Amino acid sequence: MSGVWRLFGVWPMPQQITQSTDRYLLSPQSFSFSYSKDSAAQSGCSVLDSAFKRYYSLIFPDAADGARKTEFSINTLVAAGAAALKAQSVWGALRGRVYSLIYSLHCIYYFVNKTEIQDFPRFEFRGLLLDTSRHYLPLNAILKTLDAMAYSKFNVFHWHIVDDPSFPYQSYSYPDLSSKGAFHPMTHIYTQSDVKRVISHARMRGIRVIPEFDTPGHTQSWGKGQPNLLTPCYKGDVPSGTFGPVNPILDSTYQFMSGLFKEMKSVFPDSYVHLGGDEVNFACWKSNPNVRAFMTKMGFGHDYTKLESYYIENIVNISSALNKTPIVWQDVFDYRERIPKDTVLEIWKGVPADYRTELAKITHAGYRVLLSAPWYINHISYGQDWRNSYTVQPQNFSGTDQQKALVIGGEVCMWGEYVDATNLHPRLWPRACAAAERLWSNEEMTSNVDQAFPRLEKFRCSLIRRGIQAEPLFVGYCKDEYRGV
Amino acid sequence: MQPQSRDCRFAGKLRPWISYYKRRQSRAPNRQLTVLRCCCTVTEMAALRLLNFWAMLVTLSVCNGWLFENFGSYRNREADEVALWPLPQKIQISGAAFQLSSAGFQITHANGSTAGPSCSLLQNAFRRYFDYIFGNARKQGKNQQKVFDSELQELQVLLTAKDPECDGYPNLKTDESYQLEVDQPTSVLKAANVWGALRGLETFSQLVYEDDYGAHKINKTSISDFPRFAHRGILLDTSRHYLPLKAILTNLEAMAMNKFNVFHWHIVDDHSFPFLSRTFPDLSQRKGAFHPYTHVYTPSDVKMVIEFARMRGIRVVAEFDTPGHTQSWGKGQPDLLTPCFSGSSPTGTFGPVNPILNSTYDFMTRFFKEVSTVFPDAYIHLGGDEVDFSCWKSNPDIQKFMDQQGFGQDYKKLESYYIQRLLDIVSATNKGYMVWQEVFDNGVKLKADTQLHVWKENPQYQDEMARITAAGFYTLLSSPWYLNRISYGQDWQAVYKADPQNFNGTAEQKKLVIGGEACLWGEYVDGTNLTPRLWPRASAVGERLWSDENVKDINSAYNRLAKHRCRMVQRGIPAEPLYIGFCPHEYGGL
């Protein structure tokens, strides 16, 4: 068996790996994870304690629980002395996945090859966006996605939690937002304990949860539970009864936003928050006489991008005052709003030529940037479209090394127009794995998409074995097929 | 943009109608629930369509809109729950609603029905549809004492044929028509045989909805229904990926919910041979299947599929595609495939079935003898598509044979020679056959009852259907319904718009169109993504093949299909969404 063969299941490709043909037997009875004497973390570290437990059953899916008695736990691989895993922090330890190299023969014997790995991510921000507004995703669908994310070493869950169609987040400061803005006030919401559960499930897997409360556009559902928040649109001199983006001219708007973001700060521990800022339609603002009067008063003329800038600036300041680092969509940069230097811009528009130009521009202006444009994997097509995701080069744009360093990572986006719990998982996996490897691995080591194919095929079968409903790349089979429907 | 879910843009046009019915309403003051009659027959719909392109939409709005006008949005929501799919041929729905309780309601055999409690197919169907209707409510044991003034207590199923075919199999000529009268205290479902009864039960279950208090309701309704086409199929491919039995059975359930009646089982192909043959077990056991134990269909698996399908009025037509698409056959049957040559030496690779050896035909005779007994359906699909001639061309023995037969360099003649002999073999088993369109294109002599399956996009399927029917053969359509091909957005709409009789030809020619099939080829599909990829996109084909040809308004279809997909989700089928929105009961089977 060649070395390449054994590497099949490892995804994403580690930065450095050497493997010999020596292989060791692992027995479910005697194998255990344990803290090295020199480790800064010891028993009682909840993240690692539960990770050991989780990965034990991933490695030995057939082992009965009873077999794992502590008296048999010997901190060794048979005949090999100890296997060591060194990491700076628990989060690094979670990424050290010796288990991936373990393959099984006849379902009873487990082997691992003598292996040395030194690994670290290429980008610090490796995200996946789920949209729970266009369709509600039951909690289980989110938790399962977090499991699969961990297997592919994603580390940010970008929760696009609300949008035009529905407001499922149950706010304790403004409960009407979901009681009136959700698809259903009882069955289609995320309660505070749901959110806590997501955050803790993610934390155990080394995943940050960054919520997005997108304003001033994409807010139709907000208006249902928060009167006077949205701009009333006019037809001639009379209100048409419809509403546009958030009303940027009222003090009450900013008081409400302060209140909401204060709540955000206590609910979501991550120091980043996504403020949206994309796709604002100016037609309604233009129709509203009060907004026009405000434009004149502020000296904005007819340039509504200035009004948007004014709004975003206020929102960014609110979040900065709460010590949150804002992430916004590229539109905000394109409108040249005055934004704090630590703001992260997320690129979502256009073909490669477009996003390369945008990468160059944003980094030239000194902002950090995230790339999503090539990874809108809600867009499906016939065939192996994961190959397009795989061949993306996030740092291939004209700019200095300093500029390139401002690319902190990227995100796979699964927008919800056509996706709910019925088709989310097979549509995400293994297609999202392509971006995961691009964001983690060395680009030169992983530049050949044909070489990646058999490894990803193997990895998708291991995802299935772990209960992730990952769809096939092409004709073929998995030893253990998915048994659900 | 998505169609609006409740479109009132045409309310203005409805006013005269509404006031008419309001007047009628005032003459019936005694009703506890105000009766607003809404009569939407297909004939009326068609007539309206002549007046106005939007009339279809109006008509549907009419059905629900009356209630909307009078009771406000809550009442409208209840009536909206009645989203029939596929739309019956003739239907009258009234605003009068009856209540059904899980404690009191029963589906029974009517007095005078030719079927009784010994008809296990129906007994099972009664239970299945009772479960669909009441879901979990049954287990919750709701208040059972209260009797409502207008309660539906019974659905009586009345079969009229001397032999209601309880233990039979459906076939191409099966009468699937039924009449349904929903009234209180008893409703009647009338059909000739069990197959019509199954279709009627599905419709009845779709008529029941839950009101805002969780009560099950059904409106007074009269339906007379029958399919437009006799062959309404779904093709699944179990060779490119193995599909676990559960995935196939789930698909059969979804098919019944959409009134499909043919499961075209593309069971083997180049990539694997999962069919475990009793006569030639080596075909699957010696590397022909992906795995000889975990990736095969044993005889009892096949039996289970056939019986599960039969219980739902679905035929199982197996396809054993030759002479191309047979790489996997060669692994367990030496000398079956043509050895390819490079110059004068064999390359070690193999091409299509070897058509020049007698052993080939001996094998086929024995193999199809088994197949004809395993699969009870009167038809077998023999494939015959996409034969690559290069290997035949390379083989010196084949060249010699070509010379002997006087075929020259025309390898189509060789293919026809093979197919001809195969058809004779299969005819001897008393089975009819279906073949892909190439067999006709290549001029093979065919039995009069052969069904030609049109799948190519080029030449245009309309021209192909015209040619085939002009030659007097039966045909069915799949070209626009290759649902394995996916794209972003609502691609069900194009699927919905395609029509198998949309070609230039006489009325006689059109009658030769027996229907069509949605195909889900397996290159990118296995048990992980099969169901959401197929449903509800295949539902669009289901309505095209069942309902009247004039039922084709996309907005009306969107509203009904969005609800129908929620109904499938509630019944445990992970059917994917059409667009933004929600189901009251989201998919929970994670």
Tab-separated table of N, CA, C and O in Angstrom, chain A residues 133-136 138 140-141 144 165 183-184 187-188 378-384 416-423 425-427 460 464 469-485, chain B residues 240-242 244 246-247 250 271 290-291 294-295 484-490 522-529 531-533 565 569 572-587 589-590:
chain	number	residue	atom	x	y	z
A	133	SER	N	-33.339	32.631	7.984
A	133	SER	CA	-34.483	33.521	7.798
A	133	SER	C	-35.345	33.122	6.603
A	133	SER	O	-36.562	33.108	6.684
A	134	ARG	N	-34.708	32.799	5.486
A	134	ARG	CA	-35.483	32.446	4.285
A	134	ARG	C	-36.174	31.105	4.462
A	134	ARG	O	-37.255	30.869	3.956
A	135	HIS	N	-35.498	30.200	5.171
A	135	HIS	CA	-36.169	29.036	5.734
A	135	HIS	C	-35.670	28.858	7.159
A	135	HIS	O	-34.500	29.098	7.444
A	136	TYR	N	-36.553	28.435	8.017
A	136	TYR	CA	-36.165	28.135	9.386
A	136	TYR	C	-35.425	26.801	9.406
A	136	TYR	O	-35.876	25.836	8.796
A	138	PRO	N	-34.315	23.823	11.815
A	138	PRO	CA	-34.448	23.281	13.169
A	138	PRO	C	-33.073	23.174	13.836
A	138	PRO	O	-32.057	23.022	13.155
A	140	ASN	N	-31.488	20.943	15.374
A	140	ASN	CA	-30.684	19.774	15.034
A	140	ASN	C	-29.903	19.954	13.742
A	140	ASN	O	-28.777	19.470	13.619
A	141	ALA	N	-30.514	20.639	12.776
A	141	ALA	CA	-29.842	20.848	11.492
A	141	ALA	C	-28.611	21.729	11.698
A	141	ALA	O	-27.567	21.519	11.076
A	144	LYS	N	-25.870	19.656	13.685
A	144	LYS	CA	-25.241	18.684	12.797
A	144	LYS	C	-24.249	19.384	11.864
A	144	LYS	O	-23.183	18.856	11.559
A	165	PRO	N	-37.481	37.742	5.114
A	165	PRO	CA	-38.636	36.845	5.222
A	165	PRO	C	-39.060	36.523	6.650
A	165	PRO	O	-40.242	36.360	6.915
A	183	PHE	N	-41.784	33.126	11.179
A	183	PHE	CA	-42.804	32.417	10.407
A	183	PHE	C	-43.911	31.932	11.342
A	183	PHE	O	-45.083	31.963	11.016
A	184	HIS	N	-43.511	31.458	12.502
A	184	HIS	CA	-44.466	31.076	13.532
A	184	HIS	C	-43.855	31.431	14.881
A	184	HIS	O	-42.697	31.126	15.118
A	187	THR	N	-43.128	27.804	16.954
A	187	THR	CA	-42.401	26.661	16.390
A	187	THR	C	-41.229	27.071	15.517
A	187	THR	O	-40.344	26.253	15.271
A	188	HIS	N	-41.196	28.298	15.048
A	188	HIS	CA	-40.143	28.696	14.118
A	188	HIS	C	-39.276	29.805	14.692
A	188	HIS	O	-39.056	30.840	14.070
A	378	ASN	N	-24.849	27.850	-2.334
A	378	ASN	CA	-26.286	27.659	-2.584
A	378	ASN	C	-26.554	27.615	-4.087
A	378	ASN	O	-27.525	27.019	-4.530
A	379	HIS	N	-25.668	28.240	-4.861
A	379	HIS	CA	-25.783	28.123	-6.321
A	379	HIS	C	-25.335	26.731	-6.740
A	379	HIS	O	-24.176	26.365	-6.563
A	380	ILE	N	-26.264	25.973	-7.285
A	380	ILE	CA	-25.918	24.610	-7.674
A	380	ILE	C	-25.930	24.484	-9.188
A	380	ILE	O	-26.558	25.269	-9.884
A	381	SER	N	-25.214	23.523	-9.682
A	381	SER	CA	-25.246	23.228	-11.109
A	381	SER	C	-24.962	21.748	-11.274
A	381	SER	O	-24.581	21.065	-10.322
A	382	TYR	N	-25.162	21.255	-12.478
A	382	TYR	CA	-24.982	19.824	-12.707
A	382	TYR	C	-23.498	19.489	-12.755
A	382	TYR	O	-22.728	20.185	-13.413
A	383	GLY	N	-23.103	18.452	-12.075
A	383	GLY	CA	-21.715	18.011	-12.173
A	383	GLY	C	-20.898	18.345	-10.943
A	383	GLY	O	-21.430	18.645	-9.885
A	384	GLN	N	-19.585	18.294	-11.098
A	384	GLN	CA	-18.683	18.416	-9.953
A	384	GLN	C	-18.291	19.867	-9.703
A	384	GLN	O	-17.147	20.254	-9.917
A	416	GLY	N	-30.557	30.762	1.903
A	416	GLY	CA	-31.669	29.855	2.164
A	416	GLY	C	-32.855	29.872	1.224
A	416	GLY	O	-33.865	29.247	1.518
A	417	GLU	N	-32.759	30.563	0.087
A	417	GLU	CA	-33.926	30.621	-0.804
A	417	GLU	C	-34.490	29.233	-1.104
A	417	GLU	O	-35.698	29.032	-1.130
A	418	TYR	N	-33.600	28.299	-1.383
A	418	TYR	CA	-34.044	26.985	-1.847
A	418	TYR	C	-33.600	25.868	-0.906
A	418	TYR	O	-33.516	24.716	-1.312
A	419	VAL	N	-33.274	26.231	0.317
A	419	VAL	CA	-32.680	25.251	1.220
A	419	VAL	C	-33.381	25.253	2.568
A	419	VAL	O	-33.575	26.309	3.174
A	420	ASP	N	-33.780	24.093	3.019
A	420	ASP	CA	-34.198	23.938	4.404
A	420	ASP	C	-33.675	22.601	4.911
A	420	ASP	O	-32.783	22.014	4.284
A	421	ALA	N	-34.227	22.154	6.026
A	421	ALA	CA	-33.676	20.946	6.640
A	421	ALA	C	-33.763	19.732	5.722
A	421	ALA	O	-33.022	18.766	5.902
A	422	THR	N	-34.645	19.771	4.733
A	422	THR	CA	-34.789	18.599	3.862
A	422	THR	C	-33.575	18.387	2.965
A	422	THR	O	-33.254	17.262	2.615
A	423	ASN	N	-32.911	19.473	2.573
A	423	ASN	CA	-31.816	19.318	1.604
A	423	ASN	C	-30.513	20.006	2.003
A	423	ASN	O	-29.533	19.962	1.266
A	425	HIS	N	-28.045	19.408	4.307
A	425	HIS	CA	-26.806	18.663	4.509
A	425	HIS	C	-26.200	18.125	3.216
A	425	HIS	O	-25.022	18.337	2.967
A	426	PRO	N	-26.985	17.424	2.383
A	426	PRO	CA	-26.357	16.943	1.150
A	426	PRO	C	-25.920	18.074	0.219
A	426	PRO	O	-25.040	17.882	-0.607
A	427	ARG	N	-26.533	19.252	0.365
A	427	ARG	CA	-26.121	20.357	-0.492
A	427	ARG	C	-24.837	21.000	0.038
A	427	ARG	O	-24.031	21.520	-0.717
A	460	ARG	N	-15.595	11.966	2.127
A	460	ARG	CA	-17.049	12.050	2.190
A	460	ARG	C	-17.623	10.741	2.741
A	460	ARG	O	-18.607	10.755	3.473
A	464	ILE	N	-20.005	10.230	6.044
A	464	ILE	CA	-21.220	9.419	6.125
A	464	ILE	C	-21.155	8.475	7.313
A	464	ILE	O	-22.116	8.333	8.059
A	469	GLN	N	-24.875	13.524	6.248
A	469	GLN	CA	-25.515	13.142	4.993
A	469	GLN	C	-24.798	13.834	3.825
A	469	GLN	O	-25.341	14.746	3.210
A	470	ALA	N	-23.583	13.364	3.527
A	470	ALA	CA	-22.777	14.023	2.484
A	470	ALA	C	-23.009	13.339	1.146
A	470	ALA	O	-22.906	12.116	1.033
A	471	GLU	N	-23.309	14.139	0.118
A	471	GLU	CA	-23.676	13.563	-1.174
A	471	GLU	C	-22.440	13.081	-1.948
A	471	GLU	O	-21.321	13.471	-1.643
A	472	PRO	N	-22.637	12.235	-2.959
A	472	PRO	CA	-21.488	11.704	-3.686
A	472	PRO	C	-20.875	12.740	-4.625
A	472	PRO	O	-21.548	13.650	-5.083
A	473	LEU	N	-19.572	12.580	-4.896
A	473	LEU	CA	-18.900	13.434	-5.873
A	473	LEU	C	-19.163	12.929	-7.279
A	473	LEU	O	-19.277	13.693	-8.223
A	474	PHE	N	-19.182	11.608	-7.406
A	474	PHE	CA	-19.394	10.998	-8.709
A	474	PHE	C	-19.753	9.532	-8.490
A	474	PHE	O	-19.911	9.092	-7.351
A	475	VAL	N	-19.859	8.796	-9.572
A	475	VAL	CA	-20.177	7.372	-9.519
A	475	VAL	C	-19.271	6.641	-8.529
A	475	VAL	O	-18.076	6.928	-8.469
A	476	GLY	N	-19.834	5.720	-7.792
A	476	GLY	CA	-19.023	4.933	-6.871
A	476	GLY	C	-19.831	4.516	-5.659
A	476	GLY	O	-21.053	4.519	-5.693
A	477	TYR	N	-19.142	4.163	-4.580
A	477	TYR	CA	-19.859	3.705	-3.403
A	477	TYR	C	-19.028	3.951	-2.156
A	477	TYR	O	-17.826	4.190	-2.234
A	478	CYS	N	-19.693	3.897	-1.021
A	478	CYS	CA	-19.019	3.902	0.281
A	478	CYS	C	-19.241	2.541	0.902
A	478	CYS	O	-20.286	1.933	0.723
A	479	LYS	N	-18.244	2.104	1.652
A	479	LYS	CA	-18.360	0.822	2.309
A	479	LYS	C	-19.625	0.809	3.175
A	479	LYS	O	-20.395	-0.129	3.145
A	480	ASP	N	-19.809	1.853	3.936
A	480	ASP	CA	-21.037	1.998	4.706
A	480	ASP	C	-21.843	3.123	4.085
A	480	ASP	O	-21.454	4.278	4.168
A	481	GLU	N	-22.963	2.767	3.472
A	481	GLU	CA	-23.777	3.794	2.839
A	481	GLU	C	-24.651	4.495	3.872
A	481	GLU	O	-24.912	3.968	4.955
A	482	TYR	N	-25.142	5.663	3.494
A	482	TYR	CA	-26.072	6.385	4.348
A	482	TYR	C	-27.366	5.597	4.466
A	482	TYR	O	-27.926	5.163	3.457
A	483	ARG	N	-27.826	5.415	5.679
A	483	ARG	CA	-28.993	4.544	5.881
A	483	ARG	C	-30.289	5.301	6.119
A	483	ARG	O	-31.323	4.702	6.334
A	484	GLY	N	-30.214	6.596	6.140
A	484	GLY	CA	-31.452	7.357	6.342
A	484	GLY	C	-32.226	7.463	5.050
A	484	GLY	O	-32.085	6.640	4.159
A	485	VAL	N	-33.031	8.485	4.940
A	485	VAL	CA	-33.781	8.687	3.700
A	485	VAL	C	-33.302	9.961	3.035
A	485	VAL	O	-33.243	10.986	3.658
B	240	ARG	N	-25.081	3.272	-10.820
B	240	ARG	CA	-24.024	4.281	-10.635
B	240	ARG	C	-23.784	4.536	-9.153
B	240	ARG	O	-22.683	4.824	-8.725
B	241	HIS	N	-24.857	4.481	-8.387
B	241	HIS	CA	-24.748	4.362	-6.938
B	241	HIS	C	-25.755	3.326	-6.486
B	241	HIS	O	-26.851	3.233	-7.046
B	242	TYR	N	-25.386	2.589	-5.473
B	242	TYR	CA	-26.315	1.646	-4.875
B	242	TYR	C	-27.294	2.426	-4.005
B	242	TYR	O	-26.883	3.295	-3.240
B	244	PRO	N	-29.871	2.113	-0.984
B	244	PRO	CA	-30.391	1.211	0.040
B	244	PRO	C	-31.896	1.019	-0.148
B	244	PRO	O	-32.594	1.910	-0.642
B	246	LYS	N	-34.320	1.134	1.733
B	246	LYS	CA	-35.168	2.137	2.372
B	246	LYS	C	-35.380	3.346	1.458
B	246	LYS	O	-36.470	3.923	1.426
B	247	ALA	N	-34.330	3.725	0.730
B	247	ALA	CA	-34.446	4.873	-0.170
B	247	ALA	C	-35.444	4.565	-1.286
B	247	ALA	O	-36.238	5.418	-1.691
B	250	THR	N	-39.054	4.536	0.222
B	250	THR	CA	-39.510	5.903	0.479
B	250	THR	C	-39.941	6.572	-0.813
B	250	THR	O	-40.955	7.278	-0.864
B	271	HIS	N	-21.474	0.422	-14.180
B	271	HIS	CA	-20.698	0.611	-12.958
B	271	HIS	C	-20.876	-0.470	-11.932
B	271	HIS	O	-19.951	-0.792	-11.205
B	290	PHE	N	-20.808	-3.485	-6.367
B	290	PHE	CA	-19.776	-2.755	-5.613
B	290	PHE	C	-19.283	-3.608	-4.444
B	290	PHE	O	-18.117	-3.608	-4.100
B	291	HIS	N	-20.203	-4.340	-3.834
B	291	HIS	CA	-19.851	-5.279	-2.778
B	291	HIS	C	-20.861	-6.423	-2.831
B	291	HIS	O	-22.055	-6.179	-2.978
B	294	THR	N	-23.161	-6.216	0.791
B	294	THR	CA	-23.795	-4.988	1.269
B	294	THR	C	-24.386	-4.165	0.135
B	294	THR	O	-25.203	-3.284	0.377
B	295	HIS	N	-23.972	-4.428	-1.098
B	295	HIS	CA	-24.441	-3.605	-2.211
B	295	HIS	C	-25.145	-4.429	-3.290
B	295	HIS	O	-24.880	-4.292	-4.468
B	484	ASN	N	-32.055	14.494	-12.824
B	484	ASN	CA	-30.697	14.493	-12.280
B	484	ASN	C	-29.975	15.782	-12.663
B	484	ASN	O	-29.069	16.213	-11.963
B	485	ARG	N	-30.398	16.398	-13.764
B	485	ARG	CA	-29.806	17.682	-14.153
B	485	ARG	C	-30.387	18.778	-13.275
B	485	ARG	O	-31.577	19.039	-13.324
B	486	ILE	N	-29.533	19.389	-12.494
B	486	ILE	CA	-30.027	20.413	-11.580
B	486	ILE	C	-29.471	21.770	-11.974
B	486	ILE	O	-28.452	21.880	-12.653
B	487	SER	N	-30.165	22.810	-11.554
B	487	SER	CA	-29.673	24.165	-11.765
B	487	SER	C	-30.226	25.023	-10.646
B	487	SER	O	-31.079	24.585	-9.875
B	488	TYR	N	-29.728	26.239	-10.546
B	488	TYR	CA	-30.146	27.098	-9.453
B	488	TYR	C	-31.527	27.670	-9.746
B	488	TYR	O	-31.777	28.134	-10.852
B	489	GLY	N	-32.395	27.635	-8.771
B	489	GLY	CA	-33.691	28.270	-8.929
B	489	GLY	C	-34.827	27.284	-9.104
B	489	GLY	O	-34.679	26.094	-8.841
B	490	GLN	N	-35.952	27.800	-9.584
B	490	GLN	CA	-37.171	26.994	-9.652
B	490	GLN	C	-37.260	26.238	-10.974
B	490	GLN	O	-38.108	26.538	-11.812
B	522	GLY	N	-27.965	8.272	-11.851
B	522	GLY	CA	-27.277	8.187	-10.570
B	522	GLY	C	-25.855	8.707	-10.481
B	522	GLY	O	-25.206	8.487	-9.462
B	523	GLU	N	-25.349	9.402	-11.487
B	523	GLU	CA	-23.962	9.871	-11.405
B	523	GLU	C	-23.686	10.620	-10.107
B	523	GLU	O	-22.640	10.446	-9.490
B	524	TYR	N	-24.604	11.479	-9.728
B	524	TYR	CA	-24.373	12.350	-8.572
B	524	TYR	C	-25.401	12.144	-7.465
B	524	TYR	O	-25.591	13.009	-6.622
B	525	VAL	N	-26.049	10.993	-7.495
B	525	VAL	CA	-27.149	10.780	-6.566
B	525	VAL	C	-27.010	9.450	-5.842
B	525	VAL	O	-26.775	8.421	-6.476
B	526	ASP	N	-27.117	9.462	-4.537
B	526	ASP	CA	-27.261	8.213	-3.792
B	526	ASP	C	-28.262	8.446	-2.665
B	526	ASP	O	-29.021	9.428	-2.704
B	527	GLY	N	-28.241	7.565	-1.679
B	527	GLY	CA	-29.229	7.676	-0.609
B	527	GLY	C	-29.155	8.989	0.159
B	527	GLY	O	-30.124	9.387	0.804
B	528	THR	N	-28.038	9.689	0.071
B	528	THR	CA	-27.897	10.929	0.843
B	528	THR	C	-28.722	12.076	0.269
B	528	THR	O	-29.148	12.954	1.005
B	529	ASN	N	-28.883	12.102	-1.046
B	529	ASN	CA	-29.524	13.270	-1.660
B	529	ASN	C	-30.665	12.931	-2.611
B	529	ASN	O	-31.279	13.835	-3.180
B	531	THR	N	-33.866	11.780	-2.298
B	531	THR	CA	-35.242	12.203	-2.070
B	531	THR	C	-35.439	13.711	-2.228
B	531	THR	O	-36.331	14.131	-2.963
B	532	PRO	N	-34.607	14.555	-1.583
B	532	PRO	CA	-34.823	15.991	-1.792
B	532	PRO	C	-34.541	16.445	-3.222
B	532	PRO	O	-35.068	17.460	-3.666
B	533	ARG	N	-33.720	15.711	-3.944
B	533	ARG	CA	-33.454	16.120	-5.330
B	533	ARG	C	-34.634	15.762	-6.234
B	533	ARG	O	-34.926	16.439	-7.202
B	565	ARG	N	-45.845	20.007	-1.077
B	565	ARG	CA	-44.526	19.582	-0.592
B	565	ARG	C	-44.504	19.584	0.942
B	565	ARG	O	-43.903	18.703	1.548
B	569	VAL	N	-43.585	16.521	3.361
B	569	VAL	CA	-42.656	16.636	4.496
B	569	VAL	C	-43.319	16.097	5.760
B	569	VAL	O	-42.712	15.340	6.523
B	572	GLY	N	-43.209	12.570	6.172
B	572	GLY	CA	-41.887	11.974	6.356
B	572	GLY	C	-41.015	11.949	5.125
B	572	GLY	O	-39.929	11.362	5.140
B	573	ILE	N	-41.470	12.568	4.030
B	573	ILE	CA	-40.651	12.615	2.817
B	573	ILE	C	-39.861	13.927	2.821
B	573	ILE	O	-40.463	14.997	2.820
B	574	PRO	N	-38.534	13.885	2.834
B	574	PRO	CA	-37.782	15.143	2.823
B	574	PRO	C	-37.799	15.807	1.447
B	574	PRO	O	-36.800	15.836	0.734
B	575	ALA	N	-38.951	16.360	1.083
B	575	ALA	CA	-39.087	17.055	-0.200
B	575	ALA	C	-38.586	18.486	-0.021
B	575	ALA	O	-38.975	19.165	0.927
B	576	GLU	N	-37.724	18.937	-0.922
B	576	GLU	CA	-37.076	20.237	-0.731
B	576	GLU	C	-38.025	21.391	-1.024
B	576	GLU	O	-39.052	21.211	-1.675
B	577	PRO	N	-37.688	22.592	-0.544
B	577	PRO	CA	-38.595	23.731	-0.751
B	577	PRO	C	-38.552	24.241	-2.189
B	577	PRO	O	-37.547	24.101	-2.880
B	578	LEU	N	-39.670	24.854	-2.620
B	578	LEU	CA	-39.707	25.494	-3.928
B	578	LEU	C	-39.041	26.861	-3.869
B	578	LEU	O	-38.374	27.289	-4.804
B	579	TYR	N	-39.288	27.560	-2.754
B	579	TYR	CA	-38.760	28.898	-2.585
B	579	TYR	C	-38.898	29.269	-1.112
B	579	TYR	O	-39.297	28.439	-0.297
B	580	ILE	N	-38.557	30.516	-0.794
B	580	ILE	CA	-38.644	31.014	0.581
B	580	ILE	C	-40.004	30.704	1.206
B	580	ILE	O	-41.019	30.814	0.538
B	581	GLY	N	-39.987	30.371	2.471
B	581	GLY	CA	-41.238	30.121	3.168
B	581	GLY	C	-41.048	29.079	4.250
B	581	GLY	O	-39.926	28.795	4.645
B	582	PHE	N	-42.150	28.517	4.710
B	582	PHE	CA	-42.037	27.533	5.774
B	582	PHE	C	-43.174	26.536	5.700
B	582	PHE	O	-44.179	26.767	5.029
B	583	CYS	N	-42.976	25.418	6.376
B	583	CYS	CA	-44.048	24.452	6.560
B	583	CYS	C	-44.435	24.473	8.027
B	583	CYS	O	-43.556	24.587	8.886
B	584	PRO	N	-45.734	24.328	8.314
B	584	PRO	CA	-46.141	24.283	9.726
B	584	PRO	C	-45.370	23.193	10.478
B	584	PRO	O	-44.994	23.374	11.621
B	585	HIS	N	-45.165	22.072	9.820
B	585	HIS	CA	-44.374	20.999	10.431
B	585	HIS	C	-43.135	20.800	9.571
B	585	HIS	O	-43.212	20.221	8.494
B	586	GLU	N	-42.001	21.288	10.048
B	586	GLU	CA	-40.780	21.179	9.262
B	586	GLU	C	-40.234	19.760	9.328
B	586	GLU	O	-40.560	18.992	10.231
B	587	TYR	N	-39.347	19.450	8.405
B	587	TYR	CA	-38.748	18.120	8.366
B	587	TYR	C	-37.932	17.890	9.637
B	587	TYR	O	-37.068	18.699	9.985
B	589	GLY	N	-36.623	14.658	10.406
B	589	GLY	CA	-35.895	13.392	10.330
B	589	GLY	C	-34.418	13.568	10.099
B	589	GLY	O	-33.911	13.226	9.041
B	590	LEU	N	-33.730	14.154	11.083
B	590	LEU	CA	-32.310	14.419	10.862
B	590	LEU	C	-31.468	13.413	11.625
B	590	LEU	O	-31.780	13.070	12.735
